[in-house]
Short mmCIF file of C-alpha atoms in Angstrom, two decimals:
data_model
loop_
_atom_site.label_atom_id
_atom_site.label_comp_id
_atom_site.label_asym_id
_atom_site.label_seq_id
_atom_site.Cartn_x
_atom_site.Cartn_y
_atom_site.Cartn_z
CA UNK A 1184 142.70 132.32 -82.13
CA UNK A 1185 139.67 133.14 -84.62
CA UNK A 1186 136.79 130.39 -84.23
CA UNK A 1187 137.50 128.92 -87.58
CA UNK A 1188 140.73 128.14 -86.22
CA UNK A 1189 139.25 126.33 -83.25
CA UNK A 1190 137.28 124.58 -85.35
CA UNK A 1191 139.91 123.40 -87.69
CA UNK A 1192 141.91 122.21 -84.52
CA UNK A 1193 139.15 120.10 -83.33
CA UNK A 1194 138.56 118.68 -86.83
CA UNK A 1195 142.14 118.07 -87.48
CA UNK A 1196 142.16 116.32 -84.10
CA UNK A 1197 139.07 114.24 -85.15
CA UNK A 1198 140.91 113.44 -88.70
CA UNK A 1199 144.16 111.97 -86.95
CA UNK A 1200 142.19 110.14 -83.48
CA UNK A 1201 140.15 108.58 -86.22
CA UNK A 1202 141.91 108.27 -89.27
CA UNK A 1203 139.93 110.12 -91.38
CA UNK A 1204 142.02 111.16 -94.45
CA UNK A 1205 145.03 109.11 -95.71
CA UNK A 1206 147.82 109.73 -98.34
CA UNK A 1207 146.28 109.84 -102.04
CA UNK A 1208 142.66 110.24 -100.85
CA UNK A 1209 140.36 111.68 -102.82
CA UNK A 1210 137.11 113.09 -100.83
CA UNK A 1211 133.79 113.89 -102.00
CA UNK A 1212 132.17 116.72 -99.80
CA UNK A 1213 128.60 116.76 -99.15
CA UNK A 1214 128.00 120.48 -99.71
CA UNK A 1215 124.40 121.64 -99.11
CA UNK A 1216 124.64 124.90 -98.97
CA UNK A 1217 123.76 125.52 -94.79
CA UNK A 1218 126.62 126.38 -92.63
CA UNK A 1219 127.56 122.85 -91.54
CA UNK A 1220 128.90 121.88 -95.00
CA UNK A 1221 130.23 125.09 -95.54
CA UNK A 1222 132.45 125.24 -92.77
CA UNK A 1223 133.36 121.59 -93.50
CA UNK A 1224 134.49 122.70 -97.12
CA UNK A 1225 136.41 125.42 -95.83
CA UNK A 1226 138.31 123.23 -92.52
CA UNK A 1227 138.91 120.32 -95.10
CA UNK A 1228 140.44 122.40 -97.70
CA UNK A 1229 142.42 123.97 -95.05
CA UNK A 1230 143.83 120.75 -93.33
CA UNK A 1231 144.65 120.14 -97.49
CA UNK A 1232 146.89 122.88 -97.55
CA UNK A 1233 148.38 122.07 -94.07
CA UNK A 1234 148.19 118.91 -92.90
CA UNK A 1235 151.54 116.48 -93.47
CA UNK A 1236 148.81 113.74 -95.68
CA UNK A 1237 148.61 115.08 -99.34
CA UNK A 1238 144.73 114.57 -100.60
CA UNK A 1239 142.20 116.34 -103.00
CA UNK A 1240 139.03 117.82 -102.03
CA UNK A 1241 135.48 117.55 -104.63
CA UNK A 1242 132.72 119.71 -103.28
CA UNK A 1243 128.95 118.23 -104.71
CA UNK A 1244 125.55 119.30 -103.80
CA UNK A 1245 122.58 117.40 -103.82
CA UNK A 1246 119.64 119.18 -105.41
CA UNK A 1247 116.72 118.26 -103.82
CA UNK A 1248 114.10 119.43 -105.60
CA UNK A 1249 112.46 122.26 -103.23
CA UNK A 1250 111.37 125.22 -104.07
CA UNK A 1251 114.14 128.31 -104.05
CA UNK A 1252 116.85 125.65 -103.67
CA UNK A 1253 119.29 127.57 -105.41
CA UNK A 1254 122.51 125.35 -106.24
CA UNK A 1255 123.34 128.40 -108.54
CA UNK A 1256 124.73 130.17 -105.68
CA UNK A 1257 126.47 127.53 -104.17
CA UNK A 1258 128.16 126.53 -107.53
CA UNK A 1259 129.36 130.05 -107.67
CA UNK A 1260 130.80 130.56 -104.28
CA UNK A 1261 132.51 127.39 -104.98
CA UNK A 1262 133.82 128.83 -108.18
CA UNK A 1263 134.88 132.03 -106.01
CA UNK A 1264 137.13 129.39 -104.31
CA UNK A 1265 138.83 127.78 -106.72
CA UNK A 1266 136.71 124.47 -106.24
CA UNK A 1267 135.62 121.89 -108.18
CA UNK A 1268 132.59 121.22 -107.81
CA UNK A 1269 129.77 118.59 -109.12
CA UNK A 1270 126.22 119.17 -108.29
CA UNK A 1271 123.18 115.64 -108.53
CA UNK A 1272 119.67 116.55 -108.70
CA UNK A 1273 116.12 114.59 -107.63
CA UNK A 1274 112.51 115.30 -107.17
CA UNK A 1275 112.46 114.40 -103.88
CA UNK A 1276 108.72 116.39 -103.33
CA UNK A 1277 107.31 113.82 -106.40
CA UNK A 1278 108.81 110.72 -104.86
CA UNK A 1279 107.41 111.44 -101.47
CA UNK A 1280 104.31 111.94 -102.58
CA UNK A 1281 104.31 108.62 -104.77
CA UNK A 1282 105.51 106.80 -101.98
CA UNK A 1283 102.90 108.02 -99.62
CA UNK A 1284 105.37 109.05 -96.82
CA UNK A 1285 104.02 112.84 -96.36
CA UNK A 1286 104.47 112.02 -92.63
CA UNK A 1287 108.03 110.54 -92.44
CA UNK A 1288 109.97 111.87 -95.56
CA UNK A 1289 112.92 112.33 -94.03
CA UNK A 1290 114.50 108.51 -93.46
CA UNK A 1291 113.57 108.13 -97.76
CA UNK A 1292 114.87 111.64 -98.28
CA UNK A 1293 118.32 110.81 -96.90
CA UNK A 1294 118.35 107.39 -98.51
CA UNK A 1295 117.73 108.81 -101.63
CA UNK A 1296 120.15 111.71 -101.30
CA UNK A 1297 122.57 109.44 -100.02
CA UNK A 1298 122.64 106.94 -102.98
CA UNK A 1299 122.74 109.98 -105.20
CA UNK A 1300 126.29 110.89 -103.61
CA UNK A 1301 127.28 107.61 -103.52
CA UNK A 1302 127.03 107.16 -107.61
CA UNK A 1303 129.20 110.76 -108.21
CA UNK A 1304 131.66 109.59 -105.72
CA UNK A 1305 131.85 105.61 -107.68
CA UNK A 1306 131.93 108.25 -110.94
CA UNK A 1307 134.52 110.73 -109.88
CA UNK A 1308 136.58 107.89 -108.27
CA UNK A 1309 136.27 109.23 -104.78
CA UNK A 1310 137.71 107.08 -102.32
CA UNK A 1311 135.63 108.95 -99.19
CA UNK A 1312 132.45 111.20 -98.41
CA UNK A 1313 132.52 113.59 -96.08
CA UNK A 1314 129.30 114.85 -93.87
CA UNK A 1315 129.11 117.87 -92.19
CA UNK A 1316 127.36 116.30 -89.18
CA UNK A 1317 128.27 117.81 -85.87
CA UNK A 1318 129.06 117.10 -81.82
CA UNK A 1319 125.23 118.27 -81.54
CA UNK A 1320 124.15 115.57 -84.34
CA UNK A 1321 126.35 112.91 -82.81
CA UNK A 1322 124.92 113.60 -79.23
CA UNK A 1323 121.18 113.67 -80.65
CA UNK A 1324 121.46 110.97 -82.42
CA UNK A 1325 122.60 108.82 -79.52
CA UNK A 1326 119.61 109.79 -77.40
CA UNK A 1327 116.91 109.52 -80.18
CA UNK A 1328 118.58 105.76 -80.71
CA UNK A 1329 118.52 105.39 -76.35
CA UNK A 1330 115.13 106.35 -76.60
CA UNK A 1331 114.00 104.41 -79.20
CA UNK A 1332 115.00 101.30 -77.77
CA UNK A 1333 117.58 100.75 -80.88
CA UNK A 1334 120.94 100.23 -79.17
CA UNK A 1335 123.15 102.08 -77.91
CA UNK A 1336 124.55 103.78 -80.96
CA UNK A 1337 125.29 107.37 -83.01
CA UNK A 1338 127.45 108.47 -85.68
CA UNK A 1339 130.75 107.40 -85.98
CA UNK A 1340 133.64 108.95 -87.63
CA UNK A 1341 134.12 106.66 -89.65
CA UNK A 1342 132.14 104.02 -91.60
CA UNK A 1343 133.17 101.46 -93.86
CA UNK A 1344 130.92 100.76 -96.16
CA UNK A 1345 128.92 97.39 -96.39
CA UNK A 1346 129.92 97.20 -100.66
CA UNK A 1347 132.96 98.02 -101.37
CA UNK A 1348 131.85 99.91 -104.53
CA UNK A 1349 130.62 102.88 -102.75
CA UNK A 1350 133.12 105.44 -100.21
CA UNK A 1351 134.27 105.48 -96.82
CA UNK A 1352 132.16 107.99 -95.01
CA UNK A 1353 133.94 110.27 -92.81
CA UNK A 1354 133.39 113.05 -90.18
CA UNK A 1355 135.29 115.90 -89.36
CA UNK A 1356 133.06 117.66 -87.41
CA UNK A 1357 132.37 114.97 -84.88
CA UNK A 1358 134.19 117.10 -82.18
CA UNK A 1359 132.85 120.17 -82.79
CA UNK A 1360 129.96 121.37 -80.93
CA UNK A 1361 127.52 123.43 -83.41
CA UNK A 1362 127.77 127.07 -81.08
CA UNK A 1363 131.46 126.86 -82.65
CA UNK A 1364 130.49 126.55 -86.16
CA UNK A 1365 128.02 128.69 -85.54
CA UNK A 1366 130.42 131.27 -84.55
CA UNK A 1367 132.93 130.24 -87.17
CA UNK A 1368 130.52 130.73 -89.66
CA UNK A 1369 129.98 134.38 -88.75
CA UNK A 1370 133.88 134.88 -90.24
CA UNK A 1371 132.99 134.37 -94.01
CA UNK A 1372 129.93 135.55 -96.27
CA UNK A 1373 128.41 132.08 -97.25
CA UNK A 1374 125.29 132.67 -100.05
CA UNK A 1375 122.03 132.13 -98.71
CA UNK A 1376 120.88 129.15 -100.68
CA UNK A 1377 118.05 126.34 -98.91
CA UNK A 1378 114.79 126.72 -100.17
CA UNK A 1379 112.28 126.03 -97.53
CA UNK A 1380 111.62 122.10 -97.33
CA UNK A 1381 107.96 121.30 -97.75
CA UNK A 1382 107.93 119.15 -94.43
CA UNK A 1383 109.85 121.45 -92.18
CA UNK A 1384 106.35 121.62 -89.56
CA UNK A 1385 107.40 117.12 -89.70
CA UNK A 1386 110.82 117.96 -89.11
CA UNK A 1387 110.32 121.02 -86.50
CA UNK A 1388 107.79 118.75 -84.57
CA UNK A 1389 109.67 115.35 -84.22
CA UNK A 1390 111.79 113.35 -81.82
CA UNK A 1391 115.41 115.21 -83.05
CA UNK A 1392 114.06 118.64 -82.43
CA UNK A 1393 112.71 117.53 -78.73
CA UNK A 1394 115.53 115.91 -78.04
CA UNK A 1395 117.22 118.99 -79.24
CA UNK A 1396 115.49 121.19 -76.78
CA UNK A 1397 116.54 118.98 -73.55
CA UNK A 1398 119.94 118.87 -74.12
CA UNK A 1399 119.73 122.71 -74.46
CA UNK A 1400 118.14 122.76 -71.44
CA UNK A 1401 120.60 120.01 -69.52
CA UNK A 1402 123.37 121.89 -71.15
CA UNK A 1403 122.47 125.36 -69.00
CA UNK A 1404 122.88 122.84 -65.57
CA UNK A 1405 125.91 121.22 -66.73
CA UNK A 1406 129.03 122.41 -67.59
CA UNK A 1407 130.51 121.38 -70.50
CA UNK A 1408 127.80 118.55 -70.96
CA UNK A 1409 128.74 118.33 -74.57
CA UNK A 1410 132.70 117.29 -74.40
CA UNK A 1411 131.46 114.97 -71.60
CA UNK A 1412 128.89 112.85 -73.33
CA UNK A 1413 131.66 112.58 -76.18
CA UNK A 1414 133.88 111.29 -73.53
CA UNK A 1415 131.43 108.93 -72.76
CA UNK A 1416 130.59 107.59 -76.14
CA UNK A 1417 134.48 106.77 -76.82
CA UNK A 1418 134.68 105.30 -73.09
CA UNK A 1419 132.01 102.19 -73.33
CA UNK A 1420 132.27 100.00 -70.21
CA UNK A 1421 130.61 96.71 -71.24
CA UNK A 1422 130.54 95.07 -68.06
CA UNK A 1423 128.34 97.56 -66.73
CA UNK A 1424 125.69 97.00 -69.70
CA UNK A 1425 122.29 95.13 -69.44
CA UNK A 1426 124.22 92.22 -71.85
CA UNK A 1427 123.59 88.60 -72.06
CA UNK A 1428 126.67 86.72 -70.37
CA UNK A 1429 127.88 85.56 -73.88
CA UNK A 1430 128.01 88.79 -75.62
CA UNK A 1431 130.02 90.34 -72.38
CA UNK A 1432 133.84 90.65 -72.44
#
């Protein structure tokens, strides 16, 4: 079995656990242009053609604003495949610097990028948005929140949205640990498209890349420390949490 096929088995067992996709829906993809989204595009178009739920598929890309960023070559791979595709553009480098948030861009830059999908979806009449996030991002994102003395929380599958206005967000990938997609990826010729982002050294030197670096590191001791800490997150044992007797089961 080729690794895109592995991956597409893990996503398509993500999309029915989870009830991702449903008769009729119509799903905005976040397509960046990196190898997450791309892969995404590719596994959701192939559950399209396979899976026994009939929905339709509209790739978008969120321009950003860096230098290089070319959205040219993403609109014409998507072309290549037949897909429609939408792309939204911002000056996320001007905004940043009005705000004054050199140091942390990246909590406004997601905000921002995320309204701007939000609107296309509300103007294509998408019913859902799809991420390309990852069993890495999920995992990360549960120890920077640990660590951070926010909860005990990460990304689910699925999120209903707050106003009804705006999509469903879904996740494929949530099962999928990022050495697959990385290896999946090596099975097409995606464009190389991301401009360097003026705050990588912010990004490169924070909490998610640390973070990033230990599980690496646990994951060399452990075997299969990935699929286990996914276990975990869908097995929560309450009684065994530091809760207040009223909020316990």
């Amino acid at each position: 079995m080729s690794e895109f096929r592995k991956v597409c088995r893990l996503a398509g067992e993500a999309c029915v656990r989870y009830h991702l996709t449903g008769e009729g829906d119509r799903i905005l993809v976040g397509l960046s242009g990196g190898k997450d989204s791309f892969i995404l595009m590719h596994v959701l178009e192939h559950l399209r053609q396979h899976a026994p739920v009939k929905f339709s598929l509209v790739a978008a890309t969120f321009d950003p604003g860096f230098p290089h960023f070319d959205c040219d070559k993403i609109a014409g791979y998507c072309r290549e495949q037949k897909w429609e595709h939408h792309t939204v553009r911002l000056n996320i480098p001007e905004i940043i610097r009005e705000k004054g948030m050199e140091k942390s861009p990246c909590v406004l830059c997601s905000r921002l990028r995320r309204g701007k999908l939000y609107g296309l979806a509300r103007e294509l009449r998408c019913s859902k948005l799809a991420l390309g996030q990852h069993l890495d991002d999920v995992i990360t994102s549960f120890f920077m929140s640990v660590c951070r003395g926010q909860g005990i929380s990460s990304m689910a599958p699925l999120v209903e949205p707050s106003d009804r206005a705006n999509p469903v967000i879904i996740r494929p990938l949530v099962l999928v640990p990022e050495k697959q997609i990385i290896a999946a990826a090596g099975e097409f010729g995606f464009p190389r498209t991301a401009g360097k982002c003026r705050y990588e050294e912010v990004v490169s030197g924070g909490d998610r890349a640390e973070i990033g670096t230990l599980i690496e590191g646990l994951a060399e001791r452990i075997p299969d420390l990935r699929e286990n800490i996914a276990h975990s997150l869908a097995k929560v044992e309450l009684q065994h949490l530091l809760l207040p007797a009223e909020h316990r089961g």
